């Protein structure tokens, strides 16, 4: 295989380690005396539902009448199901489909009795898919909050702190609806630190953030936020579930896959392909183009030493948007990396979001990131696209498309954050200017 094939194989190995079909079955509980109610959200919701149905209906022979539920996934991420209703909804901005599905989710949760079990299957993207604004806040108001804070590159933890205090399902509110029935939440983490309070905005766990903190975050954007949102953050009735609350007495929570698992599997595959795997970080954060330049320097140093290595990293990078172009953090990272590696040989890199979309539309042609090398810059230039100009305009998608360097795997059915791999072999050459 060539380096591009190696990169794809390493990416695929990382994804396999965090697929619901691989990680969910060992953690599924025995059926309860009553109903098994499955409530699922996020980009893995469809495959979560399929896997749960196969386990209970096919493997255990559970009476289908005892299994019901609803799964809400990002548009394009739904799967055929039998007993669990499958709904596709908006992401990153919530929509009416998500609102209607969330209201049905809450009705199902509230219907659970003491002999039932509510099985919550949670994954990244759930914050947008499960949307039920508090009284006085409309869906458009909630969308405005997400839009303003996302464009400002507010970290996911701070964004979710605001979202939780504007929601009837986030910040433990779903667990309040389930109580006094027992619940088990099984989650795939997509966030740095794997904090249950952050994954899908913690619908079934206590929330340590407060209304006061949410107000403080929102204050920096008060001139751009709806008045209804600012008023809701002043309402003490919108405080979230806190540690030690009675509603948590019969609630259990378990992480079944983490970004670290994806990175470890990718590293094992790289080693199997003959590379020395070097993990640069599991949960890196920062400006995409800045991180790319740092990683390029390290890759070039290994190339000069004729070392066959795979530099692997995860986490969630950000882009400060100053232009009007298209492209997400992985595409911007790939573009900046291509500029830094220009003219070199023996180095190739893949930067992609494990969910299959780099913050785009979820359509079939939506890229997850880019696959670049030392010749990518030249290929784009031949197509009439200048890399530096594209980067300045945050137009990384156009640059990568011109170079034939977009990476488009389609919806993957899971989400464990970003995966970046730089493969360096021993036969490369580095331009004198570097």
CSV table of C-alpha atoms in Angstrom, one decimal:
chain,number,residue,atom,x,y,z
A,1,UNK,CA,0.0,0.0,0.0
A,2,UNK,CA,1.0,3.6,-0.5
A,3,UNK,CA,0.9,6.3,2.2
A,4,UNK,CA,-2.6,7.4,1.2
A,5,UNK,CA,-3.8,3.8,1.6
A,6,UNK,CA,-2.1,3.5,4.9
A,7,UNK,CA,-3.8,6.7,6.1
A,8,UNK,CA,-7.2,5.4,5.2
A,9,UNK,CA,-6.5,2.0,6.8
A,10,UNK,CA,-5.4,3.7,10.0
A,11,UNK,CA,-8.5,6.0,10.0
A,12,UNK,CA,-10.8,3.0,9.4
A,13,UNK,CA,-9.1,1.0,12.3
A,14,UNK,CA,-9.7,3.9,14.6
A,15,UNK,CA,-13.4,4.1,13.6
A,16,UNK,CA,-14.0,0.4,14.1
A,17,UNK,CA,-12.9,0.7,17.7
A,18,UNK,CA,-15.7,3.1,18.5
A,19,UNK,CA,-18.6,1.7,16.4
A,20,UNK,CA,-21.8,0.9,18.4
A,21,UNK,CA,-21.8,-2.7,17.0
A,22,UNK,CA,-18.4,-3.3,18.6
A,23,UNK,CA,-18.7,-1.5,21.9
A,24,UNK,CA,-22.4,-1.6,22.9
A,25,UNK,CA,-23.3,-5.3,23.3
A,26,UNK,CA,-21.0,-6.1,26.2
A,27,UNK,CA,-22.7,-3.4,28.2
A,28,UNK,CA,-26.3,-4.0,27.5
A,29,UNK,CA,-28.3,-5.0,30.6
A,30,UNK,CA,-30.7,-7.9,31.1
A,31,UNK,CA,-34.3,-7.0,30.1
A,32,UNK,CA,-36.4,-5.7,33.0
A,33,UNK,CA,-39.7,-7.2,34.2
A,34,UNK,CA,-41.6,-4.5,32.4
A,35,UNK,CA,-40.8,-2.5,29.3
A,36,UNK,CA,-37.4,-1.7,27.9
A,37,UNK,CA,-37.5,1.9,26.8
A,38,UNK,CA,-34.6,2.9,24.5
A,39,UNK,CA,-33.9,6.6,24.2
A,40,UNK,CA,-31.0,7.5,21.9
A,41,UNK,CA,-29.5,10.7,20.5
A,42,UNK,CA,-26.5,11.9,18.5
A,43,UNK,CA,-24.6,10.7,15.5
A,44,UNK,CA,-24.4,7.1,16.7
A,45,UNK,CA,-28.2,7.0,17.5
A,46,UNK,CA,-29.1,5.0,14.4
A,47,UNK,CA,-26.5,2.3,14.9
A,48,UNK,CA,-27.1,2.3,18.6
A,49,UNK,CA,-30.8,1.5,17.9
A,50,UNK,CA,-30.0,-1.2,15.4
A,51,UNK,CA,-27.5,-2.9,17.7
A,52,UNK,CA,-29.9,-2.8,20.7
A,53,UNK,CA,-32.7,-4.3,18.6
A,54,UNK,CA,-30.4,-7.1,17.3
A,55,UNK,CA,-29.3,-7.9,20.8
A,56,UNK,CA,-32.7,-8.0,22.5
A,57,UNK,CA,-35.0,-9.2,19.7
A,58,UNK,CA,-32.7,-11.6,17.9
A,59,UNK,CA,-30.1,-12.8,20.4
A,60,UNK,CA,-32.3,-12.8,23.5
A,61,UNK,CA,-35.7,-13.3,21.9
A,62,UNK,CA,-37.3,-10.5,23.8
A,63,UNK,CA,-41.0,-10.1,23.0
A,64,UNK,CA,-41.1,-7.1,20.6
A,65,UNK,CA,-44.1,-5.6,22.5
A,66,UNK,CA,-41.8,-5.1,25.5
A,67,UNK,CA,-39.3,-3.0,23.5
A,68,UNK,CA,-40.0,0.5,22.5
A,69,UNK,CA,-38.2,3.8,22.1
A,70,UNK,CA,-37.1,6.6,19.9
A,71,UNK,CA,-33.7,7.5,18.4
A,72,UNK,CA,-32.8,11.0,17.1
A,73,UNK,CA,-29.8,11.3,14.9
A,74,UNK,CA,-28.4,14.0,12.6
A,75,UNK,CA,-29.9,14.2,9.1
A,76,UNK,CA,-28.1,11.5,7.1
A,77,UNK,CA,-27.3,9.3,10.1
A,78,UNK,CA,-30.5,7.4,10.5
A,79,UNK,CA,-30.7,3.6,10.1
A,80,UNK,CA,-33.6,1.2,9.4
A,81,UNK,CA,-35.1,0.0,12.7
A,82,UNK,CA,-38.0,-2.3,13.8
A,83,UNK,CA,-39.3,-1.2,17.2
A,84,UNK,CA,-37.4,1.9,18.0
A,85,UNK,CA,-38.7,5.0,16.1
A,86,UNK,CA,-35.9,6.6,14.0
A,87,UNK,CA,-35.9,10.3,13.5
A,88,UNK,CA,-33.4,12.5,11.6
A,89,UNK,CA,-33.0,16.1,12.9
A,90,UNK,CA,-30.9,19.2,12.4
A,91,UNK,CA,-27.3,19.6,13.5
A,92,UNK,CA,-25.5,21.7,14.6
A,93,UNK,CA,-28.6,24.0,14.6
A,94,UNK,CA,-31.7,22.3,16.0
A,95,UNK,CA,-34.9,22.1,14.0
A,96,UNK,CA,-38.6,21.3,14.3
A,97,UNK,CA,-38.0,17.6,13.6
A,98,UNK,CA,-35.7,17.5,16.6
A,99,UNK,CA,-38.1,19.4,18.8
A,100,UNK,CA,-41.0,17.1,18.0
A,101,UNK,CA,-38.9,14.0,18.6
A,102,UNK,CA,-37.6,15.4,21.8
A,103,UNK,CA,-41.1,16.0,23.1
A,104,UNK,CA,-42.0,12.4,22.3
A,105,UNK,CA,-38.8,11.3,24.1
A,106,UNK,CA,-39.9,13.2,27.2
A,107,UNK,CA,-43.3,11.6,27.1
A,108,UNK,CA,-41.8,8.1,26.8
A,109,UNK,CA,-39.5,8.9,29.7
A,110,UNK,CA,-42.3,10.1,31.9
A,111,UNK,CA,-44.3,7.0,31.1
A,112,UNK,CA,-41.7,4.6,32.6
A,113,UNK,CA,-42.7,2.7,35.7
A,114,UNK,CA,-40.7,1.1,38.5
A,115,UNK,CA,-40.6,-2.3,36.7
A,116,UNK,CA,-39.4,-0.7,33.4
A,117,UNK,CA,-35.9,0.2,32.5
A,118,UNK,CA,-35.0,3.3,30.5
A,119,UNK,CA,-31.9,2.7,28.4
A,120,UNK,CA,-30.3,5.9,27.3
A,121,UNK,CA,-27.8,5.6,24.4
A,122,UNK,CA,-26.0,8.9,24.1
A,123,UNK,CA,-23.4,10.2,21.6
A,124,UNK,CA,-21.9,13.4,20.2
A,125,UNK,CA,-24.4,15.5,18.4
A,126,UNK,CA,-27.1,14.8,20.9
A,127,UNK,CA,-27.1,18.4,22.2
A,128,UNK,CA,-28.6,19.6,18.9
A,129,UNK,CA,-30.8,16.5,18.3
A,130,UNK,CA,-32.5,16.6,21.7
A,131,UNK,CA,-33.9,20.1,21.8
A,132,UNK,CA,-36.8,21.2,24.1
A,133,UNK,CA,-36.5,24.9,25.0
A,134,UNK,CA,-37.7,26.1,28.4
A,135,UNK,CA,-40.9,28.1,28.7
A,136,UNK,CA,-40.8,31.5,26.9
A,137,UNK,CA,-37.9,30.5,24.6
A,138,UNK,CA,-38.8,29.5,21.0
A,139,UNK,CA,-36.8,27.2,18.8
A,140,UNK,CA,-35.6,30.1,16.7
A,141,UNK,CA,-34.3,31.7,19.9
A,142,UNK,CA,-32.5,28.5,20.8
A,143,UNK,CA,-31.0,28.3,17.3
A,144,UNK,CA,-29.8,31.8,17.6
A,145,UNK,CA,-27.9,30.9,20.8
A,146,UNK,CA,-26.1,28.0,19.1
A,147,UNK,CA,-25.4,30.0,16.0
A,148,UNK,CA,-23.9,33.0,17.9
A,149,UNK,CA,-21.8,30.9,20.2
A,150,UNK,CA,-20.6,28.4,17.5
A,151,UNK,CA,-19.5,31.2,15.3
A,152,UNK,CA,-17.5,32.7,18.2
A,153,UNK,CA,-15.7,29.3,18.7
A,154,UNK,CA,-17.0,29.1,22.3
A,155,UNK,CA,-15.6,25.8,23.7
A,156,UNK,CA,-18.2,23.0,23.8
A,157,UNK,CA,-18.3,22.9,27.6
A,158,UNK,CA,-19.2,26.6,27.9
A,159,UNK,CA,-21.7,26.3,25.0
A,160,UNK,CA,-23.4,23.4,26.7
A,161,UNK,CA,-23.6,25.2,30.0
A,162,UNK,CA,-25.8,27.8,28.3
A,163,UNK,CA,-27.8,25.2,26.4
A,164,UNK,CA,-28.5,23.2,29.5
A,165,UNK,CA,-30.1,26.1,31.3
A,166,UNK,CA,-32.4,26.8,28.3
A,167,UNK,CA,-33.6,23.2,28.0
A,168,UNK,CA,-36.1,20.8,29.4
A,169,UNK,CA,-34.0,17.7,28.6
A,170,UNK,CA,-30.3,18.7,29.1
A,171,UNK,CA,-28.5,19.1,32.4
A,172,UNK,CA,-30.2,16.1,34.0
A,173,UNK,CA,-33.7,17.2,33.1
A,174,UNK,CA,-34.3,13.9,31.2
A,175,UNK,CA,-33.4,12.0,34.3
A,176,UNK,CA,-35.9,14.0,36.2
A,177,UNK,CA,-38.5,12.9,33.7
A,178,UNK,CA,-37.5,9.2,34.1
A,179,UNK,CA,-37.6,9.2,37.9
A,180,UNK,CA,-38.6,7.0,39.8
A,181,UNK,CA,-38.0,4.4,37.1
A,182,UNK,CA,-34.4,3.0,36.9
A,183,UNK,CA,-32.2,4.2,34.1
A,184,UNK,CA,-28.9,3.2,32.5
A,185,UNK,CA,-27.0,5.6,30.2
A,186,UNK,CA,-24.4,4.2,27.9
A,187,UNK,CA,-22.3,6.8,26.1
A,188,UNK,CA,-19.7,7.2,23.4
A,189,UNK,CA,-17.6,10.3,24.3
A,190,UNK,CA,-16.8,12.9,21.7
A,191,UNK,CA,-15.4,15.5,24.1
A,192,UNK,CA,-11.9,16.2,25.6
A,193,UNK,CA,-11.8,14.8,29.1
A,194,UNK,CA,-14.8,12.5,28.5
A,195,UNK,CA,-17.0,14.4,31.0
A,196,UNK,CA,-20.5,12.9,31.2
A,197,UNK,CA,-21.8,16.4,32.0
A,198,UNK,CA,-20.6,17.6,28.6
A,199,UNK,CA,-21.5,14.6,26.3
A,200,UNK,CA,-24.8,15.6,24.7
A,201,UNK,CA,-25.1,18.2,27.5
A,202,UNK,CA,-25.5,15.5,30.2
A,203,UNK,CA,-29.3,14.7,29.9
A,204,UNK,CA,-29.2,12.0,32.7
A,205,UNK,CA,-26.5,13.3,35.0
A,206,UNK,CA,-26.1,16.1,37.6
A,207,UNK,CA,-25.0,19.4,36.3
A,208,UNK,CA,-22.4,21.3,38.3
A,209,UNK,CA,-22.8,24.4,36.2
A,210,UNK,CA,-25.2,27.1,37.4
A,211,UNK,CA,-27.5,29.7,36.0
A,212,UNK,CA,-25.1,32.3,37.2
A,213,UNK,CA,-22.3,30.7,35.1
A,214,UNK,CA,-24.6,30.5,32.0
A,215,UNK,CA,-25.5,34.2,32.4
A,216,UNK,CA,-21.8,35.1,32.6
A,217,UNK,CA,-21.1,33.2,29.4
A,218,UNK,CA,-24.1,34.8,27.6
A,219,UNK,CA,-23.2,38.3,28.9
A,220,UNK,CA,-20.4,38.6,26.4
A,221,UNK,CA,-22.9,38.2,23.6
A,222,UNK,CA,-26.0,39.9,25.0
A,223,UNK,CA,-26.3,42.3,22.2
A,224,UNK,CA,-26.6,39.4,19.8
A,225,UNK,CA,-28.9,37.1,21.8
A,226,UNK,CA,-32.7,37.2,21.9
A,227,UNK,CA,-34.3,39.0,24.9
A,228,UNK,CA,-36.2,35.8,25.7
A,229,UNK,CA,-32.9,33.9,26.2
A,230,UNK,CA,-31.5,36.5,28.6
A,231,UNK,CA,-34.8,36.5,30.5
A,232,UNK,CA,-34.8,32.7,30.8
A,233,UNK,CA,-31.3,32.8,32.2
A,234,UNK,CA,-32.6,35.0,35.0
A,235,UNK,CA,-35.4,32.5,35.9
A,236,UNK,CA,-34.5,30.4,38.9
A,237,UNK,CA,-36.9,27.7,37.7
A,238,UNK,CA,-34.5,26.9,34.9
A,239,UNK,CA,-31.8,25.6,37.2
A,240,UNK,CA,-30.5,22.1,36.3
A,241,UNK,CA,-30.3,18.9,38.2
A,242,UNK,CA,-27.7,19.0,40.9
A,243,UNK,CA,-25.5,16.3,42.6
A,244,UNK,CA,-27.3,14.3,45.3
A,245,UNK,CA,-30.8,15.0,43.9
A,246,UNK,CA,-33.4,12.2,44.6
A,247,UNK,CA,-33.9,11.7,40.8
A,248,UNK,CA,-30.4,10.2,40.6
A,249,UNK,CA,-31.1,7.4,43.1
A,250,UNK,CA,-31.8,4.8,40.4
A,251,UNK,CA,-29.6,6.2,37.7
A,252,UNK,CA,-26.4,4.6,36.4
A,253,UNK,CA,-24.0,5.9,33.8
A,254,UNK,CA,-21.2,4.2,31.9
A,255,UNK,CA,-18.8,5.3,29.2
A,256,UNK,CA,-18.4,2.6,26.6
A,257,UNK,CA,-16.0,4.2,24.1
A,258,UNK,CA,-13.8,7.3,24.2
A,259,UNK,CA,-11.6,9.2,21.8
A,260,UNK,CA,-8.6,7.6,23.5
A,261,UNK,CA,-9.9,4.2,22.3
A,262,UNK,CA,-10.0,5.4,18.7
A,263,UNK,CA,-6.5,6.9,18.9
A,264,UNK,CA,-5.1,3.7,20.5
A,265,UNK,CA,-6.6,1.5,17.7
A,266,UNK,CA,-5.2,3.9,15.1
A,267,UNK,CA,-1.8,3.6,16.7
A,268,UNK,CA,-1.9,-0.2,16.7
A,269,UNK,CA,-2.8,-0.2,13.0
A,270,UNK,CA,0.0,2.2,12.2
A,271,UNK,CA,2.5,-0.1,14.0
A,272,UNK,CA,1.1,-3.1,12.1
A,273,UNK,CA,1.8,-1.2,8.9
A,274,UNK,CA,5.4,-0.7,9.9
A,275,UNK,CA,5.3,2.8,11.3
A,276,UNK,CA,6.5,3.9,14.8
A,277,UNK,CA,3.3,5.4,16.2
A,278,UNK,CA,3.7,8.6,18.1
A,279,UNK,CA,0.6,10.0,19.8
A,280,UNK,CA,0.8,13.8,19.9
A,281,UNK,CA,-2.3,14.1,22.1
A,282,UNK,CA,-5.7,12.5,22.6
A,283,UNK,CA,-7.7,15.6,23.3
A,284,UNK,CA,-5.9,18.5,21.6
A,285,UNK,CA,-7.6,21.9,21.4
A,286,UNK,CA,-6.6,25.1,19.8
A,287,UNK,CA,-6.6,27.0,16.5
A,288,UNK,CA,-6.5,24.5,13.6
A,289,UNK,CA,-3.9,26.3,11.5
A,290,UNK,CA,-1.6,26.9,14.5
A,291,UNK,CA,-1.7,23.2,15.5
A,292,UNK,CA,-1.1,22.2,11.9
A,293,UNK,CA,2.1,24.3,11.7
A,294,UNK,CA,3.4,22.7,14.9
A,295,UNK,CA,2.7,19.2,13.6
A,296,UNK,CA,4.3,20.0,10.3
A,297,UNK,CA,7.5,21.0,12.0
A,298,UNK,CA,7.6,17.7,13.9
A,299,UNK,CA,6.8,15.7,10.7
A,300,UNK,CA,9.6,17.5,8.8
A,301,UNK,CA,12.1,16.8,11.6
A,302,UNK,CA,11.3,13.1,11.5
A,303,UNK,CA,11.6,13.1,7.7
A,304,UNK,CA,15.1,14.7,7.9
A,305,UNK,CA,16.1,11.9,10.3
A,306,UNK,CA,14.8,9.3,7.9
A,307,UNK,CA,12.4,7.9,10.5
A,308,UNK,CA,9.3,6.0,9.5
A,309,UNK,CA,6.7,7.3,11.9
A,310,UNK,CA,3.0,8.0,12.2
A,311,UNK,CA,2.1,11.1,14.2
A,312,UNK,CA,-1.4,10.6,15.5
A,313,UNK,CA,-3.6,13.1,17.4
A,314,UNK,CA,-7.2,13.6,18.4
A,315,UNK,CA,-9.3,16.3,20.1
A,316,UNK,CA,-11.3,19.1,18.7
A,317,UNK,CA,-9.7,22.1,17.0
A,318,UNK,CA,-11.4,25.4,16.3
A,319,UNK,CA,-11.4,28.0,13.5
A,320,UNK,CA,-11.7,31.7,14.2
A,321,UNK,CA,-13.8,32.7,11.2
A,322,UNK,CA,-12.7,36.0,9.6
A,323,UNK,CA,-13.5,35.1,5.9
A,324,UNK,CA,-16.6,34.0,4.1
A,325,UNK,CA,-15.3,30.7,2.7
A,326,UNK,CA,-16.4,27.1,3.4
A,327,UNK,CA,-14.6,24.4,5.4
A,328,UNK,CA,-14.4,23.1,9.0
A,329,UNK,CA,-11.5,22.7,11.4
A,330,UNK,CA,-10.1,19.5,9.8
A,331,UNK,CA,-10.1,21.1,6.3
A,332,UNK,CA,-8.4,24.2,7.7
A,333,UNK,CA,-5.8,22.0,9.5
A,334,UNK,CA,-5.2,20.1,6.3
A,335,UNK,CA,-4.8,23.3,4.3
A,336,UNK,CA,-2.3,24.8,6.7
A,337,UNK,CA,-0.4,21.5,6.8
A,338,UNK,CA,-0.2,21.4,3.0
A,339,UNK,CA,1.3,24.9,3.0
A,340,UNK,CA,3.9,23.9,5.6
A,341,UNK,CA,4.8,20.7,3.8
A,342,UNK,CA,4.9,22.2,0.3
A,343,UNK,CA,7.6,20.7,-1.8
A,344,UNK,CA,8.4,17.8,0.5
A,345,UNK,CA,8.1,14.1,-0.4
A,346,UNK,CA,7.6,11.1,1.8
A,347,UNK,CA,5.0,12.8,4.0
A,348,UNK,CA,1.2,12.4,3.7
A,349,UNK,CA,-1.5,13.4,6.2
A,350,UNK,CA,-5.2,12.8,6.8
A,351,UNK,CA,-7.2,15.0,9.1
A,352,UNK,CA,-10.9,14.1,9.5
A,353,UNK,CA,-13.8,14.2,11.9
A,354,UNK,CA,-14.7,10.6,13.0
A,355,UNK,CA,-18.4,11.3,12.4
A,356,UNK,CA,-17.8,11.8,8.6
A,357,UNK,CA,-18.6,15.5,8.4
A,358,UNK,CA,-16.4,18.5,9.2
A,359,UNK,CA,-19.3,20.6,10.5
A,360,UNK,CA,-21.0,20.6,7.1
A,361,UNK,CA,-24.4,19.6,5.7
A,362,UNK,CA,-24.3,15.8,6.1
A,363,UNK,CA,-25.1,15.4,2.5
A,364,UNK,CA,-23.5,12.5,0.5
A,365,UNK,CA,-20.6,14.8,-0.7
A,366,UNK,CA,-20.0,16.5,2.6
A,367,UNK,CA,-16.3,16.2,3.4
A,368,UNK,CA,-14.9,15.0,6.8
A,369,UNK,CA,-11.6,16.7,6.2
A,370,UNK,CA,-8.6,16.5,3.9
A,371,UNK,CA,-5.8,14.1,2.7
A,372,UNK,CA,-2.7,16.1,1.8
A,373,UNK,CA,1.0,15.9,1.0
A,374,UNK,CA,3.9,18.0,-0.2
A,375,UNK,CA,2.4,18.2,-3.7
A,376,UNK,CA,-1.1,19.4,-2.7
A,377,UNK,CA,-0.2,23.1,-2.9
A,378,UNK,CA,1.1,22.7,-6.5
A,379,UNK,CA,-2.0,20.7,-7.6
A,380,UNK,CA,-4.3,23.5,-6.3
A,381,UNK,CA,-2.2,26.1,-8.0
A,382,UNK,CA,-2.6,24.4,-11.3
A,383,UNK,CA,-6.3,24.6,-10.8
A,384,UNK,CA,-6.1,28.3,-10.2
A,385,UNK,CA,-6.5,28.3,-6.4
A,386,UNK,CA,-3.9,30.0,-4.1
A,387,UNK,CA,-3.5,28.2,-0.8
A,388,UNK,CA,-2.6,31.3,1.3
A,389,UNK,CA,-5.6,33.3,-0.1
A,390,UNK,CA,-7.9,30.3,0.6
A,391,UNK,CA,-6.6,30.0,4.2
A,392,UNK,CA,-7.0,33.8,4.8
A,393,UNK,CA,-10.6,33.5,3.6
A,394,UNK,CA,-11.4,30.4,5.6
A,395,UNK,CA,-12.0,28.7,2.2
A,396,UNK,CA,-10.2,25.5,2.9
A,397,UNK,CA,-12.9,23.4,1.2
A,398,UNK,CA,-12.3,25.1,-2.2
A,399,UNK,CA,-8.6,24.7,-1.9
A,400,UNK,CA,-8.8,21.0,-1.1
A,401,UNK,CA,-11.4,20.4,-3.7
A,402,UNK,CA,-9.2,22.1,-6.4
A,403,UNK,CA,-6.3,19.8,-5.3
A,404,UNK,CA,-8.4,16.7,-5.3
A,405,UNK,CA,-7.6,16.4,-1.6
A,406,UNK,CA,-11.1,16.3,0.1
A,407,UNK,CA,-11.7,13.3,2.3
A,408,UNK,CA,-15.4,12.2,2.0
A,409,UNK,CA,-16.2,8.9,3.8
A,410,UNK,CA,-19.9,9.8,4.3
A,411,UNK,CA,-21.7,9.4,7.6
A,412,UNK,CA,-19.8,6.9,9.8
A,413,UNK,CA,-22.5,6.2,12.4
A,414,UNK,CA,-20.3,7.1,15.3
A,415,UNK,CA,-18.5,10.2,16.8
A,416,UNK,CA,-15.4,10.2,18.8
A,417,UNK,CA,-14.1,13.6,17.8
A,418,UNK,CA,-11.3,14.2,15.3
A,419,UNK,CA,-8.5,11.9,14.1
A,420,UNK,CA,-5.4,13.3,12.5
A,421,UNK,CA,-2.6,11.1,11.1
A,422,UNK,CA,0.7,12.2,9.5
A,423,UNK,CA,2.6,9.3,7.9
A,424,UNK,CA,6.4,9.9,7.3
A,425,UNK,CA,8.5,7.3,5.5
A,426,UNK,CA,12.2,7.0,5.1
A,427,UNK,CA,12.5,7.8,1.4
A,428,UNK,CA,11.3,11.4,1.5
A,429,UNK,CA,13.1,14.6,0.6
A,430,UNK,CA,12.8,18.0,2.3
A,431,UNK,CA,13.3,21.3,0.3
A,432,UNK,CA,16.2,23.5,1.4
A,433,UNK,CA,13.8,26.3,2.4
A,434,UNK,CA,12.4,24.2,5.2
